[in-house]
Coordinates of C-alpha atoms in Angstrom, one line a residue:
Chain A
M111 CA 0.0 -0.5 -0.1
L112 CA 2.6 2.9 1.2
K113 CA 4.8 1.5 -1.6
K114 CA 1.5 2.1 -4.3
S115 CA 1.4 5.2 -3.4
F116 CA 4.8 6.4 -2.9
I117 CA 5.1 5.2 -7.1
A118 CA 1.9 7.3 -7.4
I119 CA 3.5 10.5 -5.7
V120 CA 6.5 10.6 -8.0
V121 CA 4.8 9.2 -11.2
M122 CA 2.3 12.7 -10.4
S123 CA 6.1 15.1 -9.1
L124 CA 7.5 14.2 -12.6
A125 CA 4.1 14.9 -14.4
V126 CA 3.8 18.1 -12.6
F127 CA 7.2 19.2 -13.0
S128 CA 7.8 18.0 -16.5
L129 CA 4.4 20.4 -17.4
A130 CA 6.2 23.1 -15.4
G131 CA 9.0 22.5 -17.7
C132 CA 6.8 23.1 -20.8
G133 CA 6.3 26.9 -19.6
G134 CA 9.2 28.0 -20.3
G135 CA 7.6 29.9 -23.6
D136 CA 4.4 31.3 -22.3
A137 CA 3.3 35.3 -22.5
E138 CA 1.9 35.8 -19.7
K139 CA 4.8 34.1 -17.7
D140 CA 4.1 35.4 -13.9
Y141 CA 7.4 33.5 -12.5
I142 CA 11.2 34.2 -13.2
E143 CA 14.1 32.1 -11.9
V144 CA 17.2 33.3 -11.1
R145 CA 20.5 31.2 -10.1
G146 CA 24.1 31.2 -10.0
S147 CA 26.8 33.4 -8.0
D148 CA 26.5 32.1 -4.1
T149 CA 28.4 35.5 -3.4
M150 CA 24.7 37.0 -4.8
V151 CA 23.0 35.1 -3.8
N152 CA 21.7 37.3 -0.7
L153 CA 21.8 40.3 -3.0
G154 CA 19.4 38.4 -5.8
Q155 CA 17.1 37.4 -2.2
Q156 CA 16.9 40.5 -1.3
Y157 CA 16.2 41.9 -5.1
A158 CA 13.3 39.2 -5.7
E159 CA 11.7 40.4 -2.0
A160 CA 11.5 44.4 -3.3
F161 CA 10.8 43.4 -6.5
M162 CA 7.7 41.0 -5.1
D163 CA 6.3 43.4 -2.8
A164 CA 6.3 45.8 -5.0
N165 CA 4.5 43.5 -7.7
P166 CA 2.2 40.9 -6.9
G167 CA 1.5 37.9 -8.3
I168 CA 5.1 37.5 -9.8
T169 CA 7.7 35.5 -8.1
V170 CA 11.4 35.0 -8.3
S171 CA 13.2 32.3 -6.9
V172 CA 16.3 33.0 -6.4
T173 CA 18.8 29.4 -6.0
G174 CA 23.0 29.6 -5.5
G175 CA 25.1 27.0 -6.0
G176 CA 28.2 29.5 -8.2
S177 CA 28.8 31.6 -10.7
G178 CA 29.7 28.3 -13.0
T179 CA 26.0 26.4 -11.5
G180 CA 24.3 29.1 -13.2
I181 CA 26.0 29.9 -16.0
A182 CA 25.4 26.1 -16.8
A183 CA 22.0 25.9 -16.8
L184 CA 21.4 29.2 -18.6
I185 CA 23.2 27.0 -20.9
N186 CA 20.8 24.3 -20.6
N187 CA 17.7 26.9 -21.4
T188 CA 16.5 26.2 -17.1
V189 CA 16.5 29.2 -16.2
D190 CA 15.5 32.9 -16.9
I191 CA 18.4 34.5 -15.1
A192 CA 21.6 33.4 -14.0
N193 CA 24.1 36.0 -11.5
A194 CA 27.5 35.6 -11.9
S195 CA 30.1 37.3 -10.0
R196 CA 32.3 36.6 -13.4
A197 CA 32.2 37.3 -16.9
M198 CA 31.0 34.3 -18.8
R199 CA 33.7 32.3 -20.8
Q200 CA 33.8 32.6 -24.8
S201 CA 33.7 28.7 -24.7
E202 CA 30.3 28.6 -22.8
R203 CA 29.0 31.5 -24.9
D204 CA 29.9 28.8 -27.9
Q205 CA 28.1 26.3 -25.9
A206 CA 24.9 28.4 -25.8
A207 CA 24.8 29.5 -29.1
E208 CA 24.8 25.6 -29.7
Q209 CA 22.2 25.0 -27.6
G210 CA 20.4 27.8 -29.0
V211 CA 20.7 30.0 -26.3
D212 CA 20.9 33.7 -27.0
V213 CA 22.8 35.0 -23.9
Y214 CA 23.1 38.7 -23.0
E215 CA 24.8 40.6 -19.9
F216 CA 24.1 43.6 -18.0
V217 CA 26.1 44.6 -15.2
V218 CA 24.3 45.2 -11.8
G219 CA 26.9 46.5 -9.1
Q220 CA 30.7 46.0 -8.1
D221 CA 32.7 44.1 -5.3
A222 CA 36.0 44.0 -4.2
I223 CA 37.0 40.6 -3.1
S224 CA 38.3 41.2 0.3
V225 CA 40.7 39.1 1.9
I226 CA 39.3 37.7 5.5
V227 CA 41.8 36.3 8.0
N228 CA 40.5 35.9 12.0
E229 CA 40.3 39.2 14.1
E230 CA 43.2 38.2 15.9
N231 CA 45.2 38.2 13.6
P232 CA 47.0 41.9 13.9
I233 CA 48.4 41.5 9.7
K234 CA 46.7 44.6 8.2
E235 CA 48.0 45.1 4.8
I236 CA 49.0 42.5 1.8
T237 CA 50.5 42.7 -1.4
M238 CA 49.2 40.9 -4.2
A239 CA 52.3 39.1 -4.9
D240 CA 52.3 38.1 -1.2
L241 CA 48.9 37.2 -1.8
K242 CA 50.1 35.3 -5.0
K243 CA 53.0 33.4 -2.5
V244 CA 50.3 32.3 0.3
F245 CA 47.7 30.7 -2.0
T246 CA 50.4 29.1 -4.5
G247 CA 51.8 27.6 -1.2
Q248 CA 55.6 29.3 -1.8
I249 CA 54.6 31.0 2.0
T250 CA 53.2 28.8 4.4
E251 CA 54.2 30.5 7.7
W252 CA 52.6 33.6 8.9
S253 CA 56.0 34.8 10.6
E254 CA 56.9 34.7 7.2
L255 CA 54.2 38.0 6.6
G256 CA 55.4 39.4 10.4
W257 CA 53.5 37.9 12.6
E258 CA 56.2 36.3 14.8
D259 CA 53.1 34.0 17.2
G260 CA 51.2 32.9 14.0
G261 CA 51.4 29.6 13.1
T262 CA 50.9 27.9 9.5
I263 CA 48.5 29.9 7.1
T264 CA 45.6 27.6 6.8
L265 CA 43.9 28.2 3.1
Y266 CA 40.1 29.0 2.6
S267 CA 39.5 28.8 -1.1
R268 CA 36.5 28.2 -3.1
Q269 CA 35.6 25.2 -5.7
S270 CA 36.0 25.6 -8.6
N271 CA 32.4 26.3 -10.2
S272 CA 32.1 29.5 -8.2
G273 CA 32.9 32.6 -9.9
T274 CA 34.3 34.1 -7.0
H275 CA 37.5 31.1 -7.0
V276 CA 38.1 31.9 -11.3
F277 CA 38.4 35.6 -10.9
F278 CA 40.9 35.4 -7.9
W279 CA 42.4 33.0 -9.5
E280 CA 43.3 34.3 -12.5
L281 CA 43.7 37.5 -11.1
V282 CA 46.1 37.0 -8.2
M283 CA 47.6 34.3 -9.1
D284 CA 48.2 33.8 -12.5
S285 CA 46.4 30.7 -12.9
E286 CA 49.4 28.5 -11.4
D287 CA 48.1 25.7 -9.4
W288 CA 46.7 26.1 -5.5
A289 CA 49.3 24.9 -2.6
D290 CA 48.0 21.5 -1.8
A291 CA 47.2 22.2 1.3
T292 CA 44.4 24.4 0.3
M293 CA 41.1 23.9 1.5
F294 CA 37.9 24.0 -1.2
M295 CA 34.4 25.4 1.0
P296 CA 31.8 24.8 -0.1
G297 CA 30.6 28.2 -0.1
T298 CA 31.1 31.8 1.1
S299 CA 29.2 31.4 4.4
A300 CA 31.4 28.8 5.4
I301 CA 35.0 29.7 4.4
F302 CA 33.2 33.1 6.9
E303 CA 32.8 30.6 9.6
G304 CA 36.0 28.5 8.8
V305 CA 38.4 32.2 9.3
V306 CA 35.6 33.6 12.2
A307 CA 37.0 29.8 13.9
D308 CA 40.5 29.3 12.7
T309 CA 43.1 32.2 14.2
N310 CA 45.9 30.6 11.8
A311 CA 42.8 31.3 8.8
I312 CA 43.2 33.1 5.4
G313 CA 40.0 33.4 3.1
Y314 CA 38.5 35.7 0.4
V315 CA 34.4 36.5 0.2
G316 CA 32.6 38.8 -1.8
V317 CA 32.9 42.7 0.0
A318 CA 29.0 42.1 1.2
Y319 CA 30.7 38.8 3.3
V320 CA 33.2 41.3 5.7
G321 CA 31.6 40.4 9.4
D322 CA 32.1 40.9 12.8
G323 CA 35.2 37.6 14.2
V324 CA 37.2 38.6 10.3
H325 CA 39.3 41.6 8.9
A326 CA 40.0 41.9 6.4
L327 CA 43.1 42.9 4.6
K328 CA 44.2 46.0 2.7
V329 CA 46.0 45.0 -0.6
A330 CA 48.8 47.0 -2.9
E331 CA 48.8 46.5 -6.4
H332 CA 53.1 46.1 -5.7
E333 CA 55.6 46.3 -2.6
G334 CA 56.1 50.0 -2.1
A335 CA 52.6 51.1 -3.7
Q336 CA 50.0 51.7 -1.8
Y337 CA 47.9 49.2 0.6
V338 CA 44.1 50.2 -0.5
D339 CA 41.1 49.4 1.1
P340 CA 38.6 47.0 0.1
L341 CA 34.8 48.4 2.5
V342 CA 35.5 52.3 0.8
R343 CA 33.8 52.5 -2.3
A344 CA 35.9 54.5 -3.9
N345 CA 38.7 52.6 -3.7
V346 CA 37.1 50.4 -6.7
D347 CA 35.1 53.4 -8.6
S348 CA 38.8 54.8 -9.4
G349 CA 40.4 51.4 -9.4
A350 CA 43.0 52.0 -6.7
Y351 CA 41.8 48.4 -5.3
P352 CA 43.6 45.3 -7.0
I353 CA 40.8 42.3 -7.0
A354 CA 37.4 44.7 -7.4
R355 CA 35.1 43.7 -10.7
P356 CA 31.5 43.6 -11.5
L357 CA 28.6 41.5 -10.8
Y358 CA 26.8 40.4 -13.4
I359 CA 23.4 39.2 -14.7
Y360 CA 23.3 36.7 -17.8
T361 CA 19.8 37.3 -19.1
N362 CA 18.0 34.2 -21.3
G363 CA 16.8 35.4 -24.2
V364 CA 16.2 38.9 -25.3
P365 CA 14.7 40.3 -21.9
E366 CA 11.0 40.5 -22.2
G367 CA 7.8 41.0 -19.9
V368 CA 8.3 40.2 -16.6
V369 CA 12.2 39.9 -16.7
L370 CA 12.7 43.3 -18.4
D371 CA 10.5 44.4 -15.5
F372 CA 12.8 42.3 -13.0
L373 CA 16.0 44.1 -15.0
N374 CA 15.1 47.3 -14.7
F375 CA 14.3 47.2 -11.3
M376 CA 17.8 45.9 -10.7
L377 CA 19.5 48.5 -12.7
S378 CA 16.6 51.3 -11.0
A379 CA 17.4 53.6 -8.1
D380 CA 15.4 51.4 -5.8
G381 CA 17.6 47.8 -6.9
V382 CA 21.3 50.4 -6.4
A383 CA 19.5 50.6 -3.0
V384 CA 19.1 47.4 -2.3
L385 CA 22.5 46.4 -3.8
E386 CA 24.4 49.1 -0.9
S387 CA 22.0 47.8 1.8
V388 CA 22.9 44.4 1.3
G389 CA 26.6 45.7 0.4
F390 CA 28.2 45.4 -2.8
Y391 CA 29.0 48.6 -4.4
A392 CA 26.7 50.9 -6.8
N393 CA 27.9 51.0 -11.0
T394 CA 30.8 53.4 -12.1
P395 CA 28.9 55.4 -14.8
A396 CA 30.9 53.6 -17.0
Y397 CA 29.6 50.4 -16.5
D398 CA 25.4 52.2 -16.6
Q399 CA 26.8 53.8 -20.5
Q400 CA 27.4 49.9 -21.3
N401 CA 24.1 48.3 -20.0
A402 CA 22.3 51.0 -21.5
D403 CA 24.3 50.3 -25.0
T404 CA 22.8 47.1 -24.3
F405 CA 19.3 48.4 -23.5
R406 CA 19.4 50.1 -27.4
D407 CA 20.9 47.7 -29.2
L408 CA 18.5 45.0 -27.8
G409 CA 15.3 47.9 -28.9
I410 CA 14.5 47.1 -25.5
E411 CA 13.5 50.1 -22.9
Chain B
M166 CA 19.1 -31.6 10.4
N167 CA 18.9 -30.8 6.7
Q168 CA 16.5 -34.1 6.5
T169 CA 13.5 -32.6 5.9
G170 CA 14.6 -29.1 4.5
S171 CA 15.5 -31.6 1.5
D172 CA 12.8 -33.3 1.7
N173 CA 10.6 -29.7 0.5
K174 CA 13.3 -28.8 -1.5
Y175 CA 12.4 -32.5 -3.3
N176 CA 9.0 -32.1 -3.4
L177 CA 9.5 -28.6 -5.0
T178 CA 10.9 -29.6 -8.1
L179 CA 8.6 -32.2 -8.5
G180 CA 6.1 -30.4 -8.8
A181 CA 7.4 -28.4 -11.8
K182 CA 7.4 -30.8 -13.9
S183 CA 3.1 -30.3 -13.9
Q184 CA 4.2 -26.7 -14.1
K185 CA 0.9 -25.1 -16.2
W186 CA 1.9 -22.5 -18.6
H187 CA 1.6 -19.1 -17.1
E188 CA 3.5 -21.0 -13.5
K189 CA 6.2 -20.7 -16.2
A190 CA 5.9 -16.9 -17.5
V191 CA 6.4 -16.0 -14.1
L192 CA 9.4 -18.0 -13.9
G193 CA 10.5 -16.5 -17.2
G194 CA 9.7 -12.8 -15.4
L195 CA 11.5 -13.7 -12.4
T196 CA 14.4 -14.1 -14.5
L197 CA 14.3 -11.4 -17.0
N198 CA 14.6 -9.5 -13.4
G199 CA 17.7 -10.9 -12.7
L200 CA 19.3 -10.4 -16.0
F201 CA 18.1 -7.4 -16.4
A202 CA 19.7 -5.6 -13.3
V203 CA 22.8 -7.9 -14.4
V204 CA 22.7 -5.7 -18.0
V205 CA 22.1 -2.5 -15.9
V206 CA 25.0 -2.6 -13.9
V207 CA 27.3 -4.0 -17.3
A208 CA 25.6 -0.9 -19.1
V209 CA 26.9 1.7 -16.1
F210 CA 29.8 0.5 -16.2
G211 CA 30.1 0.7 -20.0
F212 CA 28.5 4.2 -20.0
L213 CA 31.6 5.7 -17.6
L214 CA 34.2 3.7 -19.5
Q215 CA 33.2 5.1 -23.1
K216 CA 32.5 8.6 -21.7
G217 CA 36.2 8.3 -19.9
L218 CA 37.7 6.3 -22.8
P219 CA 39.6 9.2 -24.5
A220 CA 40.5 10.9 -21.4
L221 CA 42.0 7.6 -20.3
Q222 CA 44.0 7.3 -24.0
E223 CA 45.0 10.8 -23.8
I224 CA 46.4 10.9 -20.4
G225 CA 47.3 7.7 -19.3
L226 CA 46.1 5.6 -16.6
K227 CA 49.2 6.3 -14.7
E228 CA 48.7 10.0 -14.1
F229 CA 45.4 9.7 -12.7
L230 CA 46.9 6.3 -10.8
T231 CA 50.4 7.7 -9.8
S232 CA 50.3 11.9 -8.9
S233 CA 48.3 13.7 -7.1
R234 CA 48.3 17.0 -8.6
W235 CA 44.4 17.5 -9.4
M236 CA 44.3 20.9 -11.9
P237 CA 42.4 20.0 -14.6
T238 CA 41.1 24.1 -15.3
S239 CA 44.8 25.0 -15.2
P240 CA 46.6 26.1 -18.6
N241 CA 48.8 23.7 -17.4
P242 CA 46.6 20.6 -16.6
G243 CA 47.3 17.8 -14.3
Y244 CA 45.0 14.7 -13.8
G245 CA 46.4 12.9 -10.7
A246 CA 43.4 11.0 -8.8
L247 CA 45.6 9.4 -6.5
S248 CA 45.2 11.8 -3.3
M249 CA 41.9 11.4 -4.2
I250 CA 41.7 7.7 -4.1
V251 CA 43.6 7.5 -0.6
G252 CA 41.0 10.0 0.8
T253 CA 37.3 7.8 -0.2
L254 CA 39.6 4.8 0.9
M255 CA 40.8 6.6 4.1
V256 CA 36.9 7.7 5.4
S257 CA 35.4 4.9 4.3
V258 CA 37.2 2.1 5.8
A259 CA 37.4 4.7 9.6
A260 CA 33.5 5.0 8.2
L261 CA 33.2 1.1 9.3
V262 CA 35.8 1.0 12.0
V263 CA 33.3 2.9 13.6
A264 CA 29.9 1.6 12.1
V265 CA 30.6 -2.1 12.1
P266 CA 31.1 -2.4 16.0
W267 CA 28.4 -0.2 17.0
G268 CA 26.3 -1.3 14.1
V269 CA 26.1 -5.2 14.7
G270 CA 25.9 -4.6 18.7
T271 CA 22.9 -2.7 18.1
A272 CA 21.5 -5.3 15.8
M273 CA 22.4 -7.9 18.2
F274 CA 20.5 -5.9 21.6
L275 CA 17.6 -4.8 19.0
A276 CA 17.4 -8.9 17.7
E277 CA 18.6 -11.1 21.0
V278 CA 18.8 -9.0 24.5
A279 CA 16.2 -6.0 23.6
P280 CA 12.4 -5.6 25.6
G281 CA 9.7 -5.3 22.8
K282 CA 9.1 -1.7 24.0
I283 CA 13.3 -0.6 23.6
R284 CA 13.0 -2.2 20.4
E285 CA 10.4 -0.1 19.1
F286 CA 11.4 2.7 20.3
I287 CA 15.0 1.8 18.9
K288 CA 14.0 0.9 15.5
P289 CA 11.9 3.6 14.3
T290 CA 15.1 6.2 15.7
L291 CA 17.0 4.6 13.9
E292 CA 15.2 4.6 10.4
I293 CA 14.9 8.7 11.1
L294 CA 18.2 8.5 11.7
A295 CA 18.9 7.5 7.6
G296 CA 16.0 9.7 6.3
I297 CA 17.8 12.7 7.9
P298 CA 19.4 14.8 4.5
S299 CA 22.8 13.9 3.9
V300 CA 23.0 17.9 3.7
V301 CA 22.4 18.2 7.3
I302 CA 24.8 15.6 8.3
G303 CA 27.1 18.0 6.7
F304 CA 26.3 21.3 8.4
I305 CA 26.6 19.4 11.9
A306 CA 29.5 18.3 10.8
L307 CA 30.8 21.8 10.1
V308 CA 29.4 23.4 12.9
V309 CA 29.7 20.8 15.8
V310 CA 32.2 17.8 15.2
A311 CA 34.5 20.1 12.8
P312 CA 35.2 22.9 16.1
W313 CA 35.3 19.6 18.1
V314 CA 37.8 17.7 16.6
A315 CA 39.9 20.6 16.0
R316 CA 40.1 21.3 19.8
T317 CA 40.1 17.8 21.0
F318 CA 43.2 17.1 18.5
G319 CA 44.7 21.2 18.9
L320 CA 43.9 21.5 15.2
S321 CA 43.5 25.0 14.0
N322 CA 40.7 23.6 12.2
G323 CA 38.9 20.5 12.0
L324 CA 38.0 20.0 8.4
T325 CA 40.0 16.4 8.5
A326 CA 38.7 12.9 7.0
L327 CA 38.6 12.2 10.7
T328 CA 35.6 14.2 10.6
G329 CA 34.3 12.9 7.8
A330 CA 34.9 9.4 9.3
L331 CA 32.8 10.3 12.2
M332 CA 29.9 11.8 9.9
L333 CA 29.9 8.5 7.4
G334 CA 30.1 5.8 10.3
V335 CA 27.0 7.2 11.4
M336 CA 25.5 7.8 8.4
A337 CA 25.9 4.3 7.7
L338 CA 24.9 3.4 10.6
P339 CA 21.0 2.6 9.9
T340 CA 22.1 0.2 7.0
I341 CA 24.2 -2.0 9.2
V342 CA 21.7 -2.1 12.0
S343 CA 18.6 -3.4 9.9
I344 CA 20.4 -6.0 7.8
S345 CA 22.2 -7.3 10.5
E346 CA 19.3 -7.2 12.4
D347 CA 17.4 -9.3 9.8
A348 CA 20.4 -11.7 9.6
F349 CA 20.5 -12.2 13.5
K350 CA 16.2 -12.8 13.4
A351 CA 16.9 -15.1 10.4
V352 CA 19.0 -17.4 12.9
P353 CA 16.4 -20.6 13.5
N354 CA 15.1 -20.9 17.2
E355 CA 15.7 -24.2 17.3
Y356 CA 19.8 -22.8 17.8
R357 CA 19.3 -20.7 20.3
D358 CA 16.9 -23.7 22.2
A359 CA 19.3 -26.2 21.0
A360 CA 22.3 -24.3 22.9
L361 CA 20.6 -23.3 25.6
A362 CA 19.6 -26.9 26.5
L363 CA 22.9 -27.4 26.8
G364 CA 24.0 -25.9 28.7
A365 CA 25.4 -22.4 27.1
T366 CA 24.9 -19.5 28.5
R367 CA 22.9 -17.0 27.0
W368 CA 25.3 -14.6 26.3
Q369 CA 28.1 -17.8 25.4
T370 CA 24.6 -18.4 23.0
M371 CA 24.9 -15.1 21.3
I372 CA 28.3 -15.3 20.7
R373 CA 29.1 -18.7 19.8
V374 CA 26.0 -20.3 18.2
T375 CA 24.1 -17.0 16.7
F376 CA 26.6 -15.0 15.1
P377 CA 28.3 -17.6 13.2
A378 CA 24.9 -19.0 11.8
A379 CA 23.5 -15.3 11.2
R380 CA 27.6 -14.4 9.6
S381 CA 27.1 -14.1 5.7
G382 CA 24.2 -11.7 6.6
I383 CA 26.1 -9.5 8.9
I384 CA 28.8 -9.3 6.2
A385 CA 26.3 -8.8 3.3
A386 CA 25.2 -5.5 5.8
I387 CA 28.3 -4.6 6.6
M388 CA 29.4 -4.2 2.5
L389 CA 26.2 -2.6 2.3
G390 CA 27.2 0.0 4.8
F391 CA 30.3 0.6 2.8
G392 CA 29.0 1.1 -0.5
R393 CA 27.1 3.7 1.6
A394 CA 30.1 5.4 2.6
V395 CA 31.8 5.4 -0.3
G396 CA 29.1 6.5 -2.3
E397 CA 28.3 10.0 0.0
T398 CA 29.1 12.9 -1.1
M399 CA 27.1 15.5 0.6
T400 CA 28.5 15.3 3.7
V401 CA 32.3 14.4 3.1
L402 CA 32.8 17.4 0.4
M403 CA 30.7 19.8 3.7
A404 CA 33.1 17.7 6.8
T405 CA 36.4 17.4 4.8
G406 CA 37.7 20.8 3.3
N407 CA 38.1 18.7 -0.2
S408 CA 42.5 19.5 0.0
L409 CA 44.2 18.0 -2.3
A410 CA 47.1 17.6 -0.7
L411 CA 48.2 13.1 -0.2
P412 CA 47.3 12.7 2.8
M413 CA 49.9 11.0 4.4
Q414 CA 52.5 11.6 7.4
E415 CA 55.9 10.0 7.9
F416 CA 55.8 7.6 11.1
W417 CA 59.2 5.9 12.4
G418 CA 59.9 6.3 8.4
I419 CA 57.1 4.7 7.1
K420 CA 54.0 6.2 5.7
I421 CA 51.0 6.3 7.8
P422 CA 47.7 7.6 6.6
N423 CA 46.6 11.3 8.4
Y424 CA 43.5 11.4 9.4
L425 CA 43.6 14.8 10.7
A426 CA 44.6 16.4 7.6
S427 CA 42.4 17.3 4.9
I428 CA 40.8 15.7 2.3
R429 CA 38.7 15.1 -1.0
T430 CA 37.0 12.3 -2.1
L431 CA 36.3 11.3 -5.6
T432 CA 32.7 11.5 -5.1
A433 CA 33.4 15.7 -3.8
T434 CA 35.4 16.1 -7.3
I435 CA 32.7 14.6 -9.4
A436 CA 30.3 17.1 -7.0
I437 CA 31.9 19.9 -7.9
E438 CA 33.4 20.3 -10.5
G439 CA 30.4 18.5 -12.9
L440 CA 27.7 20.9 -12.4
D441 CA 30.0 23.5 -14.5
V442 CA 32.2 21.7 -16.4
P443 CA 32.1 22.5 -20.1
W444 CA 30.6 19.2 -21.6
G445 CA 32.8 17.2 -24.0
S446 CA 36.3 18.6 -22.9
L447 CA 39.1 16.5 -21.1
H448 CA 38.2 17.7 -17.9
Y449 CA 34.6 16.6 -18.3
R450 CA 35.8 13.4 -20.1
S451 CA 38.6 13.0 -16.7
L452 CA 35.9 13.0 -14.3
F453 CA 33.8 9.7 -15.8
V454 CA 37.5 8.5 -15.5
L455 CA 36.7 9.0 -11.8
G456 CA 33.3 7.7 -11.8
A457 CA 34.7 4.6 -13.1
M458 CA 37.2 4.3 -10.7
L459 CA 34.9 4.2 -7.7
F460 CA 32.7 2.1 -9.7
V461 CA 35.6 -0.3 -9.9
L462 CA 36.7 0.3 -6.0
T463 CA 33.5 -0.7 -4.5
F464 CA 33.4 -3.5 -7.1
V465 CA 36.6 -5.1 -5.8
I466 CA 35.9 -4.4 -2.6
N467 CA 32.2 -6.6 -2.7
F468 CA 34.1 -9.1 -4.9
V469 CA 36.8 -9.7 -2.2
A470 CA 34.4 -9.7 0.3
D471 CA 32.8 -12.3 -1.9
I472 CA 35.1 -15.0 -2.0
V473 CA 36.5 -14.6 1.6
L474 CA 33.0 -15.3 2.8
N475 CA 32.4 -18.4 0.7
K476 CA 35.9 -19.6 1.7
A477 CA 34.6 -19.6 5.2
Q478 CA 31.6 -20.9 4.4
G479 CA 33.3 -23.6 2.6
G480 CA 35.3 -24.4 5.5
E481 CA 32.5 -25.4 8.0

């Protein structure tokens, strides 16, 4: 009996899911599915809540998993929007084209990847070269960086499906190998919790995740250059902070209907207010211009 | 002792001569079911091999098995899976060290000793344990067990093979308990009565009579528990830190597994990288090689257990 009803439930849920899957092309769509960057998942949920408050009857579902996960879902045509904290690779764009998915890029804001250490760590600043040495395993002891009582550095990284991982690896480490002892954590919050609990830890997270129990190191482009604080917006706007990046929204096809409404909301003053309350930085005029150009090219407003 | 049993069997075979056609159809259907299970297993392995073979040809099995540099996205890619194989074996074996004595003991208690009311309470509780999603257990590992391991062993963090093994041990427990309990229950009561009648105590009966009689079922339970531990993904992914360093340390000149080091399992790698790997690429295919390794690993272990089991039974 139990088995029969179980089978019935499975069959019914399969039927429901496959029906739901067919609804993608409806003109009167009333839900939006968003997946992607773990760095942006809180941001995405705040956007969704604010948007749903203003537009009752529309549902926006936001899930994380990593930029790579969101982009893969976009390529497989299973989501409307992918959040990404790195730009789409050419190989991914090619795959999307093969699957018949048109992808359009928008920038909603900026992030400074913050290098965080435990709050008991006396070190406050680091150069890009030392940061690379730490994460490639050439520097393994805190004493080498000037903290005589520090122990062996514990490295916390994101996993390869994370846009933050890819960005950090390419920009800071020049795509060289991670140190053998690097621990690859499943999400930003796992890194944060790890660094809070571990005096010898170093990790990297989006600027919105810097909180109590850790502090963000000031980073200098090279020896002798000024150490720059990621927590100051002007440093990101001016390009002085070396590990800053745009936060991307990729739409599945030309945005229209509710997806266009949602996109417009994210780029509006209300959307920027949400972005800043979460802890990220608003677009520079250059990014706003880039969005405006895309809108004009697509003939949407 | 087997006299009546074989008589019955004989009678059944006699009856088979007068089978009706629909009985034959049912028997045929059952045979097909059995064969189909074999076909599925072969097909899964064939699929893994077919997808992974180009990677094996291009990279070579040697690099997979002897190197521990796993950097498939690097401009100078490396595909060494040694530390993952070692990591997978380490956590699974240690999980069994936790779960087997605990699980078999619990099963023996439930089947032989526990009064009905206590059994009614323990069994459903264990079933609930089996139903807890692995991501929840992984989270418990992250926020409770890992800090405990770190404090106990004076480490800076507790994301180690030991943490993963403890969690996997708990997760394998319900499987081991319920199957070994069935094995104990399947031992005919006449065995126990005979032992007790010969003057054995209850403890002697359990250890010398019931336990050996239930042995094959218990080994099956352990094998299934091992399968659970090898295949588990989410929990180890969250609990073990996923570092790629070979988790070995020198001890009096001998290399032994270091359970206080972070490890990464084969399953965790497939789960992490399978999500966003470009389809058809060498990296994608090498993940199928990891899958095939996982398959071979469980197959070999089951096979060896089977041989050991047959030998043990043949010796009686």
